Amino acid sequence: MSSIIVAGADGSAPALAAVEYAAHDALRRGGELRIVHVREPWVGSRLRELDAVETRYGVQVLTTAEQRARACSPDLAVTTHLATGDVVNRLKDEAGRADALVIGSSGMGGFTGMILGSTSLGLAGHVLGPVIVVREVPSGTHAKVVVGYDGTEDADVALEFAFAEAERRGARLEAVYAWRSPSFSSLSTAYEDLIHCVYDEHTDFVRQKFVARHAEHPHVISEHIGVRGHPVRVLSEESRMADLVVVGSRGLGSLVAATMGSVGHGLLHHALCPVAIVSAEATAGM
């Protein structure tokens, strides 16, 4: 069964960038691209004319998005779908049947002016497949995929996705373990030696898990680095020279585990390349 990549389209520049990213992703996988625009229904007989206007707008959005996708490759298999309903719920349904869902980091959200940032937060970590959030079309490539990896179950799934992405792209993989010091460490230096010991032990544990995973992907050039710092700051800095940053949907980094809400949300705002958020259930089609 061929891969299916779904791209959400709303007519905004970030959404068109997401469509272009999704087109290249489908090409790398040898699969097909499905472009979806969700229109929210107008209720009431006096609003039927507006309903018709929004339908025409949706068709126009899909036509433009399809043209953008086909410009990447005329041989790409592309289908479009105009859906009606709640944006998040409809895209969740689409994601459940796809290998990945690609959306813009912000947008118009259709004729009703919904901010796609809220849509991305409503989808990331809450669907069965990876959600890839794109801000803009990259100006070039770096042949590098970065993944936040702390050895947890969610991070293992994110790492597997990152290995697959790196292999498809012919890129190298950099696994980053960002470790936040406990908050009390700023108040006293009495525990600094102990904190260093815990950091070294956990970093070594994570590195050993990474080495075992890398053995399953011998063709991917990869490295593991440990850094003391907030995961959002560290990964955002790494995103400057990366084509994709991958994180799990939950905790990342440290004795004081950062949640998807802080890491994922922070990366959506600060990363300079597309961000993939992968849930622990996203094991198929990688």
mmCIF file of N, CA and C in Angstrom, residues 5 27 32 51-52 75 85 145 167 177 190 224 236 247 251 257:
data_model
loop_
_atom_site.group_PDB
_atom_site.id
_atom_site.type_symbol
_atom_site.label_atom_id
_atom_site.label_comp_id
_atom_site.label_asym_id
_atom_site.label_seq_id
_atom_site.Cartn_x
_atom_site.Cartn_y
_atom_site.Cartn_z
ATOM 1 N N ILE A 5 0.294 11.249 2.142
ATOM 2 C CA ILE A 5 0.620 12.434 2.924
ATOM 3 C C ILE A 5 -0.530 13.419 2.767
ATOM 4 N N LEU A 27 6.863 12.562 -2.617
ATOM 5 C CA LEU A 27 7.805 12.107 -3.648
ATOM 6 C C LEU A 27 8.901 11.234 -3.046
ATOM 7 N N GLU A 32 1.415 9.300 -2.486
ATOM 8 C CA GLU A 32 0.521 10.304 -3.066
ATOM 9 C C GLU A 32 0.224 11.405 -2.066
ATOM 10 N N ASP A 51 -22.511 30.783 2.544
ATOM 11 C CA ASP A 51 -22.074 29.393 2.472
ATOM 12 C C ASP A 51 -21.574 29.069 1.064
ATOM 13 N N ALA A 52 -22.295 29.560 0.070
ATOM 14 C CA ALA A 52 -21.891 29.325 -1.320
ATOM 15 C C ALA A 52 -20.579 30.041 -1.634
ATOM 16 N N ASP A 75 4.591 14.493 -12.160
ATOM 17 C CA ASP A 75 4.240 13.078 -12.040
ATOM 18 C C ASP A 75 3.666 12.721 -10.672
ATOM 19 N N GLY A 85 -16.937 21.116 8.399
ATOM 20 C CA GLY A 85 -17.003 20.753 9.805
ATOM 21 C C GLY A 85 -15.948 21.476 10.619
ATOM 22 N N VAL A 145 18.897 16.110 9.680
ATOM 23 C CA VAL A 145 17.681 15.987 10.482
ATOM 24 C C VAL A 145 18.096 15.983 11.945
ATOM 25 N N GLU A 167 17.102 8.754 6.239
ATOM 26 C CA GLU A 167 17.424 7.780 5.196
ATOM 27 C C GLU A 167 16.768 8.152 3.875
ATOM 28 N N TYR A 177 20.320 15.406 23.207
ATOM 29 C CA TYR A 177 19.769 15.240 24.553
ATOM 30 C C TYR A 177 19.966 16.546 25.308
ATOM 31 N N ALA A 190 25.892 23.825 46.358
ATOM 32 C CA ALA A 190 26.232 22.673 47.193
ATOM 33 C C ALA A 190 26.004 21.357 46.472
ATOM 34 N N HIS A 224 25.219 11.496 18.444
ATOM 35 C CA HIS A 224 24.431 11.869 19.614
ATOM 36 C C HIS A 224 25.210 12.904 20.405
ATOM 37 N N SER A 236 15.947 24.823 19.062
ATOM 38 C CA SER A 236 15.733 25.971 18.170
ATOM 39 C C SER A 236 17.048 26.422 17.553
ATOM 40 N N VAL A 247 10.456 15.831 17.429
ATOM 41 C CA VAL A 247 10.323 15.612 18.871
ATOM 42 C C VAL A 247 9.145 14.686 19.126
ATOM 43 N N GLY A 251 7.304 14.250 27.207
ATOM 44 C CA GLY A 251 8.496 14.774 27.857
ATOM 45 C C GLY A 251 9.762 14.735 27.033
ATOM 46 N N ALA A 257 11.220 17.105 33.656
ATOM 47 C CA ALA A 257 10.811 16.808 32.283
ATOM 48 C C ALA A 257 9.951 17.918 31.713
#
